[in-house]
Tab-separated table of C-alpha atoms in Angstrom:
chain	number	residue	atom	x	y	z
W	1043	GLN	CA	0.003	-0.177	0.626
W	1044	ALA	CA	1.086	3.243	-0.891
W	1045	LEU	CA	2.336	5.429	2.024
W	1046	LEU	CA	1.344	8.811	1.340
W	1047	ALA	CA	3.145	11.538	3.600
W	1048	PHE	CA	2.242	15.726	3.633
W	1049	ALA	CA	3.148	17.840	5.632
W	1050	LEU	CA	0.555	21.157	6.974
W	1051	THR	CA	1.953	24.285	8.270
W	1052	LEU	CA	-0.629	25.874	10.108
W	1053	SER	CA	-0.499	29.129	11.869
W	1054	LEU	CA	-4.199	30.324	13.760
W	1055	PHE	CA	-4.762	33.544	15.956
W	1056	ALA	CA	-7.576	33.737	18.138
W	1057	PHE	CA	-9.154	37.038	17.386
W	1058	ALA	CA	-8.649	39.393	14.989
W	1059	SER	CA	-6.739	42.144	16.474
W	1060	ALA	CA	-10.150	44.677	17.932
W	1061	ALA	CA	-9.638	48.707	18.938
W	1062	PRO	CA	-11.162	50.364	20.619
W	1063	GLY	CA	-14.715	51.757	19.879
W	1064	ASP	CA	-15.302	48.547	17.492
W	1065	LEU	CA	-18.280	46.284	18.417
W	1066	ASP	CA	-17.822	43.490	19.908
W	1067	PRO	CA	-18.376	40.886	17.878
W	1068	THR	CA	-19.403	37.724	21.050
W	1069	PHE	CA	-22.647	39.779	22.271
W	1070	GLY	CA	-25.715	39.307	20.201
W	1071	ASP	CA	-25.656	40.078	16.660
W	1072	GLY	CA	-22.006	41.265	15.530
W	1073	GLY	CA	-22.229	43.683	19.172
W	1074	LYS	CA	-26.229	43.936	18.583
W	1075	VAL	CA	-29.304	43.222	20.467
W	1076	ILE	CA	-32.670	44.172	19.334
W	1077	THR	CA	-36.159	43.447	21.935
W	1078	ASP	CA	-39.336	44.655	20.847
W	1079	MET	CA	-42.117	44.214	23.390
W	1080	PRO	CA	-45.331	45.836	22.505
W	1081	GLY	CA	-46.146	49.752	21.953
W	1082	ASP	CA	-43.592	52.257	22.149
W	1083	ASN	CA	-40.637	51.623	24.137
W	1084	PHE	CA	-38.460	54.152	25.617
W	1085	ALA	CA	-35.491	53.341	27.435
W	1086	LYS	CA	-34.632	54.574	30.812
W	1087	GLN	CA	-32.248	53.052	32.630
W	1088	VAL	CA	-29.381	49.757	32.062
W	1089	GLU	CA	-27.022	48.303	34.558
W	1090	ILE	CA	-24.671	45.140	35.100
W	1091	GLN	CA	-24.865	43.206	37.434
W	1092	PRO	CA	-21.573	41.363	38.987
W	1093	ASP	CA	-21.726	38.336	36.852
W	1094	GLY	CA	-21.777	40.741	33.409
W	1095	LYS	CA	-25.379	39.998	33.231
W	1096	ILE	CA	-27.557	43.061	32.265
W	1097	VAL	CA	-31.074	44.361	33.484
W	1098	ALA	CA	-32.909	46.921	30.861
W	1099	LEU	CA	-35.492	49.142	31.938
W	1100	VAL	CA	-38.179	50.344	29.141
W	1101	ASN	CA	-40.971	52.179	29.998
W	1102	GLY	CA	-43.278	49.221	31.972
W	1103	TYR	CA	-41.044	46.277	31.572
W	1104	LEU	CA	-37.155	45.735	33.380
W	1105	ILE	CA	-35.462	43.328	30.541
W	1106	ARG	CA	-32.734	41.196	31.946
W	1107	TYR	CA	-30.107	39.349	29.333
W	1108	ASN	CA	-27.661	37.367	29.881
W	1109	SER	CA	-23.487	38.872	28.831
W	1110	ASN	CA	-23.941	37.190	24.779
W	1111	GLY	CA	-27.192	39.582	24.747
W	1112	LYS	CA	-29.322	37.046	24.281
W	1113	LEU	CA	-33.362	37.220	27.137
W	1114	ASP	CA	-32.341	35.654	30.707
W	1115	ASN	CA	-35.198	33.020	30.994
W	1116	SER	CA	-34.265	32.166	34.515
W	1117	PHE	CA	-35.605	35.694	35.166
W	1118	GLY	CA	-39.171	37.188	35.039
W	1119	THR	CA	-41.587	36.003	32.564
W	1120	SER	CA	-38.760	34.716	29.783
W	1121	GLY	CA	-36.548	37.275	30.697
W	1122	VAL	CA	-38.543	39.984	31.297
W	1123	LEU	CA	-40.772	41.743	34.419
W	1124	ASN	CA	-44.428	43.055	33.215
W	1125	SER	CA	-45.418	45.845	35.456
W	1126	SER	CA	-48.550	45.601	34.253
W	1127	LEU	CA	-49.360	42.229	35.785
W	1128	PHE	CA	-48.412	44.319	39.216
W	1129	GLY	CA	-51.015	46.447	38.428
W	1130	ALA	CA	-48.267	48.694	38.760
W	1131	TYR	CA	-46.457	50.856	36.512
W	1132	PHE	CA	-42.482	51.572	36.843
W	1133	GLY	CA	-40.710	54.944	36.470
W	1134	ASP	CA	-37.398	55.646	34.603
W	1135	GLY	CA	-35.268	54.300	37.848
W	1136	PHE	CA	-34.043	51.158	39.597
W	1137	ALA	CA	-31.190	49.718	41.211
W	1138	ILE	CA	-29.452	46.775	42.060
W	1139	LEU	CA	-28.789	45.718	45.841
W	1140	PRO	CA	-26.180	43.592	47.213
W	1141	ASP	CA	-28.143	40.429	47.345
W	1142	GLY	CA	-29.098	40.687	43.943
W	1143	LYS	CA	-32.669	42.175	44.638
W	1144	PHE	CA	-33.893	44.989	42.702
W	1145	LEU	CA	-35.630	48.016	43.882
W	1146	ILE	CA	-38.177	49.617	41.214
W	1147	VAL	CA	-39.492	53.305	41.394
W	1148	GLY	CA	-42.716	54.159	40.143
W	1149	ALA	CA	-46.204	54.417	40.973
W	1150	VAL	CA	-49.409	52.698	41.801
W	1151	ILE	CA	-52.962	53.842	42.270
W	1152	HIS	CA	-53.676	55.209	45.640
W	1153	PRO	CA	-56.664	53.093	46.025
W	1154	ALA	CA	-58.851	56.296	47.826
W	1155	LEU	CA	-57.874	59.175	45.709
W	1156	ALA	CA	-58.101	56.459	42.685
W	1157	ASN	CA	-54.972	58.840	41.934
W	1158	LEU	CA	-51.124	57.899	41.887
W	1159	ALA	CA	-48.858	57.139	44.347
W	1160	SER	CA	-45.027	56.608	44.690
W	1161	ALA	CA	-44.117	52.986	45.028
W	1162	VAL	CA	-40.928	51.481	45.185
W	1163	PHE	CA	-40.830	47.631	44.223
W	1164	ARG	CA	-38.741	45.585	44.787
W	1165	PHE	CA	-38.097	41.698	43.908
W	1166	ASN	CA	-35.750	38.775	44.055
W	1167	PRO	CA	-32.865	37.877	42.151
W	1168	ASN	CA	-35.005	35.630	39.373
W	1169	GLY	CA	-38.010	38.513	39.106
W	1170	THR	CA	-40.658	36.619	41.750
W	1171	PRO	CA	-42.270	39.878	44.005
W	1172	ASP	CA	-40.620	40.177	47.586
W	1173	THR	CA	-43.403	39.867	49.662
W	1174	THR	CA	-41.086	40.786	52.372
W	1175	TRP	CA	-41.168	44.201	51.987
W	1176	GLY	CA	-44.407	46.404	51.980
W	1177	VAL	CA	-46.735	44.811	50.836
W	1178	ASN	CA	-47.084	42.078	48.507
W	1179	GLY	CA	-43.178	43.920	47.752
W	1180	VAL	CA	-44.796	47.695	47.125
W	1181	VAL	CA	-43.983	50.412	49.195
W	1182	SER	CA	-46.733	53.058	48.400
W	1183	THR	CA	-46.803	56.630	49.690
W	1184	LEU	CA	-48.897	60.047	49.173
W	1185	ILE	CA	-48.125	63.397	48.624
W	1186	LEU	CA	-49.617	65.009	46.177
W	1187	GLY	CA	-52.182	62.100	44.823
W	1188	ALA	CA	-49.928	62.797	41.254
W	1189	ASP	CA	-46.623	61.620	41.759
W	1190	SER	CA	-44.483	58.839	40.233
W	1191	GLY	CA	-40.906	57.707	41.738
W	1192	ASN	CA	-38.613	58.341	38.963
W	1193	LYS	CA	-34.583	57.711	40.202
W	1194	VAL	CA	-33.212	55.928	43.719
W	1195	LEU	CA	-30.843	55.187	45.282
W	1196	VAL	CA	-28.957	52.801	48.195
W	1197	GLN	CA	-26.441	54.466	50.757
W	1198	PRO	CA	-24.170	51.935	51.551
W	1199	ASP	CA	-25.791	51.600	54.823
W	1200	GLY	CA	-28.983	49.950	52.520
W	1201	LYS	CA	-30.784	53.842	52.906
W	1202	ILE	CA	-32.679	54.275	50.710
W	1203	ILE	CA	-33.065	57.541	49.068
W	1204	THR	CA	-36.194	58.562	46.297
W	1205	PHE	CA	-37.109	61.057	43.679
W	1206	VAL	CA	-40.530	61.492	43.262
W	1207	PHE	CA	-42.478	64.389	40.542
W	1208	SER	CA	-45.809	65.018	41.801
W	1209	CYS	CA	-47.576	66.774	39.020
W	1210	CYS	CA	-50.696	68.394	37.380
W	1211	HIS	CA	-53.261	67.732	40.652
W	1212	ALA	CA	-56.789	69.494	39.545
W	1213	ALA	CA	-56.649	71.382	43.486
W	1214	TYR	CA	-53.857	72.944	42.802
W	1215	PRO	CA	-54.352	74.496	38.869
W	1216	PRO	CA	-52.072	75.980	37.492
W	1217	ASP	CA	-49.617	73.324	38.545
W	1218	PRO	CA	-46.696	73.271	36.629
W	1219	GLY	CA	-44.874	69.961	39.364
W	1220	PHE	CA	-42.372	69.558	41.102
W	1221	SER	CA	-39.575	67.535	43.014
W	1222	THR	CA	-39.520	65.467	46.532
W	1223	VAL	CA	-36.801	63.045	47.903
W	1224	ILE	CA	-38.002	60.240	50.214
W	1225	ARG	CA	-35.590	58.412	52.908
W	1226	TYR	CA	-36.744	55.494	53.330
W	1227	HIS	CA	-34.548	52.921	56.059
W	1228	ALA	CA	-34.014	49.362	54.444
W	1229	ASP	CA	-37.085	47.882	55.894
W	1230	GLY	CA	-39.252	50.582	53.713
W	1231	THR	CA	-39.817	52.638	56.604
W	1232	LEU	CA	-39.648	56.230	56.813
W	1233	ASP	CA	-36.451	57.838	57.720
W	1234	SER	CA	-37.625	60.768	59.908
W	1235	ALA	CA	-34.542	62.160	60.924
W	1236	PHE	CA	-34.166	63.554	56.793
W	1237	GLY	CA	-36.011	66.427	56.059
W	1238	SER	CA	-38.795	67.141	57.352
W	1239	GLY	CA	-40.464	63.755	58.087
W	1240	GLY	CA	-38.317	61.674	55.971
W	1241	PHE	CA	-39.211	64.440	52.966
W	1242	VAL	CA	-37.508	67.051	51.809
W	1243	SER	CA	-39.507	69.345	48.748
W	1244	ILE	CA	-36.501	70.996	46.255
W	1245	SER	CA	-37.283	73.449	44.627
W	1246	ASP	CA	-35.777	75.865	41.764
W	1247	ALA	CA	-37.062	78.833	40.314
W	1248	ARG	CA	-35.300	78.525	37.230
W	1249	ASN	CA	-36.669	75.546	36.518
W	1250	ALA	CA	-40.349	75.453	38.064
W	1251	GLY	CA	-41.951	72.189	36.189
W	1252	GLY	CA	-38.683	70.488	36.277
W	1253	ALA	CA	-38.353	66.177	37.588
W	1254	VAL	CA	-34.710	65.083	39.014
W	1255	ARG	CA	-33.324	63.309	35.575
W	1256	GLN	CA	-30.501	61.709	37.050
W	1257	ALA	CA	-28.771	60.997	41.001
W	1258	GLU	CA	-25.529	60.223	42.427
W	1259	LEU	CA	-23.706	59.841	45.899
W	1260	GLN	CA	-21.037	60.963	46.774
W	1261	ALA	CA	-18.098	59.497	48.618
W	1262	ASP	CA	-19.265	62.009	51.916
W	1263	GLY	CA	-22.666	61.212	51.811
W	1264	LYS	CA	-24.500	63.955	50.244
W	1265	ILE	CA	-26.101	63.803	46.900
W	1266	LEU	CA	-26.413	65.501	43.860
W	1267	PHE	CA	-28.620	65.245	41.482
W	1268	LEU	CA	-30.346	66.906	38.087
W	1269	ASN	CA	-33.300	68.747	37.958
W	1270	HIS	CA	-34.203	69.199	33.744
W	1271	ASN	CA	-38.508	70.811	33.229
W	1272	GLY	CA	-37.316	70.496	29.034
W	1273	GLN	CA	-36.012	73.746	28.991
W	1274	THR	CA	-33.141	75.125	31.927
W	1275	ALA	CA	-31.561	72.264	33.396
W	1276	SER	CA	-29.337	73.038	36.620
W	1277	ILE	CA	-28.079	70.733	38.872
W	1278	GLY	CA	-28.641	70.898	43.039
W	1279	ARG	CA	-26.937	69.277	46.586
W	1280	LEU	CA	-28.321	68.208	49.795
W	1281	ASN	CA	-26.381	67.284	52.627
W	1282	ALA	CA	-26.786	63.972	54.498
W	1283	ASN	CA	-29.240	65.178	56.675
W	1284	GLY	CA	-31.433	66.264	53.801
W	1285	THR	CA	-30.838	70.401	53.370
W	1286	LEU	CA	-29.835	72.274	51.278
W	1287	ASP	CA	-25.926	72.141	51.300
W	1288	THR	CA	-25.460	76.568	50.668
W	1289	THR	CA	-22.048	75.816	50.055
W	1290	PHE	CA	-22.209	74.269	47.142
W	1291	ILE	CA	-21.714	77.508	44.085
W	1292	PRO	CA	-23.801	80.554	46.199
W	1293	ASN	CA	-24.170	83.206	42.922
W	1294	SER	CA	-26.263	86.478	42.491
W	1295	PHE	CA	-29.260	84.576	41.724
W	1296	GLU	CA	-29.583	82.142	44.216
W	1297	PRO	CA	-27.310	83.847	46.805
W	1298	GLU	CA	-28.021	80.650	49.834
W	1299	GLY	CA	-26.250	78.318	47.221
W	1300	GLY	CA	-27.615	74.870	46.510
W	1301	PHE	CA	-27.625	75.354	42.878
W	1302	ILE	CA	-25.275	75.088	40.265
W	1303	GLN	CA	-27.620	76.863	36.812
W	1304	ILE	CA	-26.537	75.105	33.097
W	1305	TYR	CA	-26.628	78.315	30.854
W	1306	THR	CA	-27.312	76.934	27.890
W	1307	ASN	CA	-30.633	77.666	25.402
W	1308	ARG	CA	-32.661	74.409	24.863
W	1309	VAL	CA	-30.886	72.811	26.594
W	1310	SER	CA	-32.066	68.792	26.361
W	1311	GLY	CA	-30.996	65.292	26.816
W	1312	ASN	CA	-28.978	66.236	30.498
W	1313	THR	CA	-26.741	64.356	32.172
W	1314	PHE	CA	-24.110	64.260	34.874
W	1315	ALA	CA	-21.488	62.031	36.183
W	1316	LEU	CA	-18.584	62.714	38.955
W	1317	GLN	CA	-14.928	61.788	39.015
W	1318	SER	CA	-12.727	60.069	41.587
W	1319	ASP	CA	-11.741	63.196	43.150
W	1320	GLY	CA	-15.616	64.837	42.980
W	1321	LYS	CA	-15.212	66.915	39.666
W	1322	ILE	CA	-18.434	66.970	38.668
W	1323	ILE	CA	-18.760	66.066	34.168
W	1324	VAL	CA	-22.092	67.838	32.676
W	1325	ALA	CA	-22.947	67.040	29.721
W	1326	ALA	CA	-25.208	68.987	27.804
W	1327	THR	CA	-26.887	70.012	24.209
W	1328	ALA	CA	-27.877	73.046	23.368
W	1329	THR	CA	-29.675	74.624	19.958
W	1330	ASP	CA	-29.006	78.508	19.686
W	1331	SER	CA	-30.625	81.373	17.851
W	1332	ARG	CA	-29.408	80.523	14.873
W	1333	GLY	CA	-30.421	77.343	14.739
W	1334	ILE	CA	-27.334	75.519	14.847
W	1335	THR	CA	-26.812	72.384	17.655
W	1336	THR	CA	-23.827	72.006	19.602
W	1337	SER	CA	-23.148	68.878	22.215
W	1338	ARG	CA	-20.978	69.955	25.301
W	1339	LEU	CA	-18.954	68.786	28.118
W	1340	LEU	CA	-18.652	71.263	30.945
W	1341	ARG	CA	-16.986	70.611	34.255
W	1342	PHE	CA	-17.047	71.778	37.947
W	1343	THR	CA	-15.138	72.153	40.698
W	1344	ALA	CA	-16.857	69.703	43.315
W	1345	ASN	CA	-17.945	72.465	44.871
W	1346	GLY	CA	-19.764	74.175	41.989
W	1347	GLY	CA	-17.668	76.381	40.577
W	1348	TYR	CA	-16.597	75.814	37.191
W	1349	ASP	CA	-13.319	73.976	36.292
W	1350	SER	CA	-9.899	74.494	33.975
W	1351	PHE	CA	-11.547	71.696	31.006
W	1352	GLY	CA	-11.290	71.634	27.847
W	1353	THR	CA	-11.307	75.949	26.326
W	1354	ASN	CA	-12.799	78.155	27.993
W	1355	GLY	CA	-14.544	75.516	31.279
W	1356	SER	CA	-16.361	73.090	28.294
W	1357	ALA	CA	-15.099	70.613	26.028
W	1358	ALA	CA	-17.706	71.330	22.969
W	1359	ILE	CA	-17.879	68.955	19.875
W	1360	ALA	CA	-18.388	71.157	17.125
W	1361	PRO	CA	-21.181	70.144	14.515
W	1362	GLN	CA	-20.678	68.641	11.248
W	1363	THR	CA	-21.296	69.016	7.692
W	1364	ASN	CA	-25.103	67.809	7.457
W	1365	ARG	CA	-24.814	66.295	10.735
W	1366	TYR	CA	-24.828	67.136	14.643
W	1367	PHE	CA	-24.600	65.087	17.840
W	1368	GLU	CA	-26.472	64.685	20.760
W	1369	LEU	CA	-25.215	63.827	23.993
W	1370	ASN	CA	-27.517	62.006	26.881
W	1371	SER	CA	-25.316	59.423	28.833
W	1372	VAL	CA	-21.879	60.154	30.526
W	1373	PHE	CA	-20.097	57.937	32.452
W	1374	VAL	CA	-15.869	58.681	33.889
W	1375	GLN	CA	-14.067	54.885	33.939
W	1376	PRO	CA	-12.191	54.428	36.829
W	1377	ASP	CA	-8.648	56.119	35.276
W	1378	ASP	CA	-11.042	59.441	35.183
W	1379	LYS	CA	-11.843	59.213	30.706
W	1380	ILE	CA	-14.146	59.995	30.425
W	1381	ILE	CA	-17.218	58.060	27.856
W	1382	ALA	CA	-19.969	60.360	26.726
W	1383	GLY	CA	-23.111	58.861	24.496
W	1384	GLY	CA	-26.429	59.873	22.657
W	1385	ALA	CA	-26.625	59.949	18.602
W	1386	ILE	CA	-25.106	61.380	16.017
W	1387	ILE	CA	-27.984	63.152	13.461
W	1388	THR	CA	-27.324	63.038	9.590
W	1389	ASN	CA	-30.659	64.192	7.296
W	1390	SER	CA	-33.086	63.533	9.440
W	1391	SER	CA	-31.800	60.224	10.413
W	1392	ARG	CA	-29.900	58.599	13.640
W	1393	SER	CA	-27.829	56.199	15.223
W	1394	PHE	CA	-25.893	55.495	18.139
W	1395	VAL	CA	-22.723	57.330	18.924
W	1396	LEU	CA	-19.934	57.536	21.817
W	1397	PHE	CA	-17.081	60.237	22.570
W	1398	ARG	CA	-13.995	59.139	24.346
W	1399	PHE	CA	-12.587	62.166	26.317
W	1400	TYR	CA	-9.506	62.574	28.588
W	1401	ARG	CA	-9.617	64.087	31.933
W	1402	TYR	CA	-8.362	67.638	30.819
W	1403	GLY	CA	-11.439	67.470	27.837
W	1404	GLU	CA	-9.064	66.207	24.539
W	1405	ILE	CA	-11.471	64.407	22.602
W	1406	GLU	CA	-9.384	60.254	21.907
W	1407	THR	CA	-8.522	61.004	18.217
W	1408	GLY	CA	-7.429	56.795	18.365
W	1409	PHE	CA	-10.919	55.683	19.248
W	1410	GLY	CA	-13.248	54.296	17.045
W	1411	THR	CA	-13.051	56.695	13.325
W	1412	GLY	CA	-11.769	60.201	13.962
W	1413	GLY	CA	-12.837	60.235	17.700
W	1414	PHE	CA	-15.897	58.583	17.615
W	1415	ALA	CA	-17.504	55.517	17.093
W	1416	THR	CA	-20.988	54.678	15.816
W	1417	ALA	CA	-23.767	51.693	15.501
W	1418	THR	CA	-27.038	51.538	13.480
W	1419	LEU	CA	-28.839	49.328	14.720
W	1420	ARG	CA	-32.719	50.504	12.279
W	1421	GLY	CA	-30.550	52.604	10.602
W	1422	VAL	CA	-32.861	55.599	10.729
W	1423	ASN	CA	-33.711	56.664	14.251
W	1424	ASP	CA	-31.816	54.742	17.149
W	1425	HIS	CA	-31.441	56.914	19.532
W	1426	LEU	CA	-28.622	56.275	22.461
W	1427	THR	CA	-30.339	57.059	25.851
W	1428	ALA	CA	-27.942	55.388	28.483
W	1429	LEU	CA	-24.831	53.279	28.911
W	1430	ALA	CA	-23.439	50.625	31.461
W	1431	ILE	CA	-19.194	49.552	31.566
W	1432	GLN	CA	-18.902	46.354	33.064
W	1433	PRO	CA	-17.177	45.744	36.179
W	1434	ASP	CA	-13.531	45.118	34.424
W	1435	GLY	CA	-13.930	48.193	32.774
W	1436	THR	CA	-12.576	46.516	29.102
W	1437	LYS	CA	-16.228	47.329	27.429
W	1438	VAL	CA	-19.079	49.064	27.573
W	1439	VAL	CA	-23.292	48.318	26.637
W	1440	ALA	CA	-25.400	51.260	25.457
W	1441	LEU	CA	-28.716	51.046	25.510
W	1442	GLY	CA	-31.728	53.278	23.346
W	1443	GLU	CA	-34.583	53.247	21.732
W	1444	ILE	CA	-34.738	52.465	17.852
W	1445	ALA	CA	-36.502	52.330	14.823
W	1446	ILE	CA	-36.592	51.884	10.762
W	1447	SER	CA	-38.611	55.086	10.302
W	1448	LEU	CA	-39.991	58.646	12.402
W	1449	THR	CA	-43.695	57.093	12.971
W	1450	GLU	CA	-42.356	53.277	13.704
W	1451	PRO	CA	-43.115	52.277	17.761
W	1452	TYR	CA	-39.212	52.228	19.197
W	1453	LYS	CA	-38.479	48.671	19.674
W	1454	ILE	CA	-35.125	48.552	22.549
W	1455	GLY	CA	-31.875	48.275	21.370
W	1456	LEU	CA	-28.732	47.722	22.870
W	1457	ALA	CA	-24.947	47.634	21.697
W	1458	ARG	CA	-21.479	46.766	23.295
W	1459	PHE	CA	-18.412	48.621	22.725
W	1460	LEU	CA	-15.373	47.841	23.199
W	1461	LEU	CA	-12.814	50.174	25.732
W	1462	THR	CA	-9.408	48.488	25.468
W	1463	THR	CA	-7.700	46.825	22.178
W	1464	ARG	CA	-7.655	43.503	22.570
W	1465	ARG	CA	-4.525	41.388	21.541
W	1466	PRO	CA	-4.548	38.695	18.734
W	1467	LYS	CA	-3.393	35.298	20.860
W	1468	ARG	CA	0.292	33.413	20.396
W	1469	PHE	CA	-0.998	31.293	17.311
W	1470	GLY	CA	0.319	27.866	16.818
W	1471	PHE	CA	-1.176	25.126	18.654
W	1472	ASP	CA	1.421	25.836	21.578
W	1473	GLU	CA	0.728	29.707	21.212
W	1474	ASP	CA	4.509	29.440	21.121
W	1475	SER	CA	4.419	31.949	17.709
W	1476	LYS	CA	6.108	29.103	15.920
W	1477	ALA	CA	4.861	27.345	13.485
W	1478	ASN	CA	3.588	23.461	13.884
W	1479	ARG	CA	4.357	20.444	10.939
W	1480	ALA	CA	1.827	18.004	11.603
W	1481	PHE	CA	2.262	14.553	9.042
W	1482	PHE	CA	-0.345	12.283	8.000
W	1483	ARG	CA	0.162	9.037	6.892
W	1484	ASP	CA	-2.801	6.508	5.166
């Protein structure tokens, strides 16, 4: 029998080199995931659990995905919590507790007034109601009778801070609405040491009718929040006991201090994040009287004063020929680089966009292509609204609402971007970067 011998030289790469700003091919379909829930879907918040699972809040739904982008069938019903099944309304915020349980703010119908009362819902890690919390998993609090929770924070000691917007009650015309901060003990009872019996009313004359869009806890226990009424925005700060922090940027309009006014015309999409040194990064998009839209990052000192950042205190993303940008989310990496996300608008179509800035305000031109990374999920109306960084700091998940036309109801879109360069593995069967030969005999 003839002897057949031949040699093969094999050079194997496990992965091609990937650059910061590239989509993660191990997530969903080429880095993208689309979820269609009934009705018009609006993305609110996204968080990543320590085990890498991704949790997204959409109006009326809390959705959990496995780290690869597939729905987590061990959670809720096929990965979804539907608020209507609990006679509830989910608002704009949630928190993941250290034991894996979920707190979601929103509203329930008050049985006596047939109107909305603010509510905090607690669910077990698998998505079932935690019946040990309040009444069948719900703690409700009546303020005006037309109330809904917007945001929630959890202190290191387990106390819970919620931000509630009360609006448009017939007994108080004309009523532009107002916001209240409530603090509960870890068991859901009101914390009477906070404000007045657990309540603090926050008001800022320039932002009448504003709702809290963003809130963060400082390391010293003080509470930062961003108030927005659709036209103007401000950042306020409370002391840990709920009193207004009057050391926070006293100025001519607010002589007692307590608020930073964001002076941009027709501000939209404002959000903020904290650097490791306590400085405050604000993302804003504004359209001037000429109709030109510019997005920018502003940086304030820990006490609210303008800081040395970018050019004259801000880093602008100027519009380009036939396209401009809007910013809706921002976070700070552990190395204090800043990721800002939103949409790139070209001829009335929108796609996800991410920028990365160095800590002093310069755009990192090596991120993505020419300084920004994009993702198109539906092709016409893709609108990034929230970001979350993975625990290891190597990837960021972007959440938004997406549509194939300007009239189609929104679906939910997720995209995962790489934040670091992924080096190719060394080739060869034993990864020693040397070619290997295999001999085969018949």
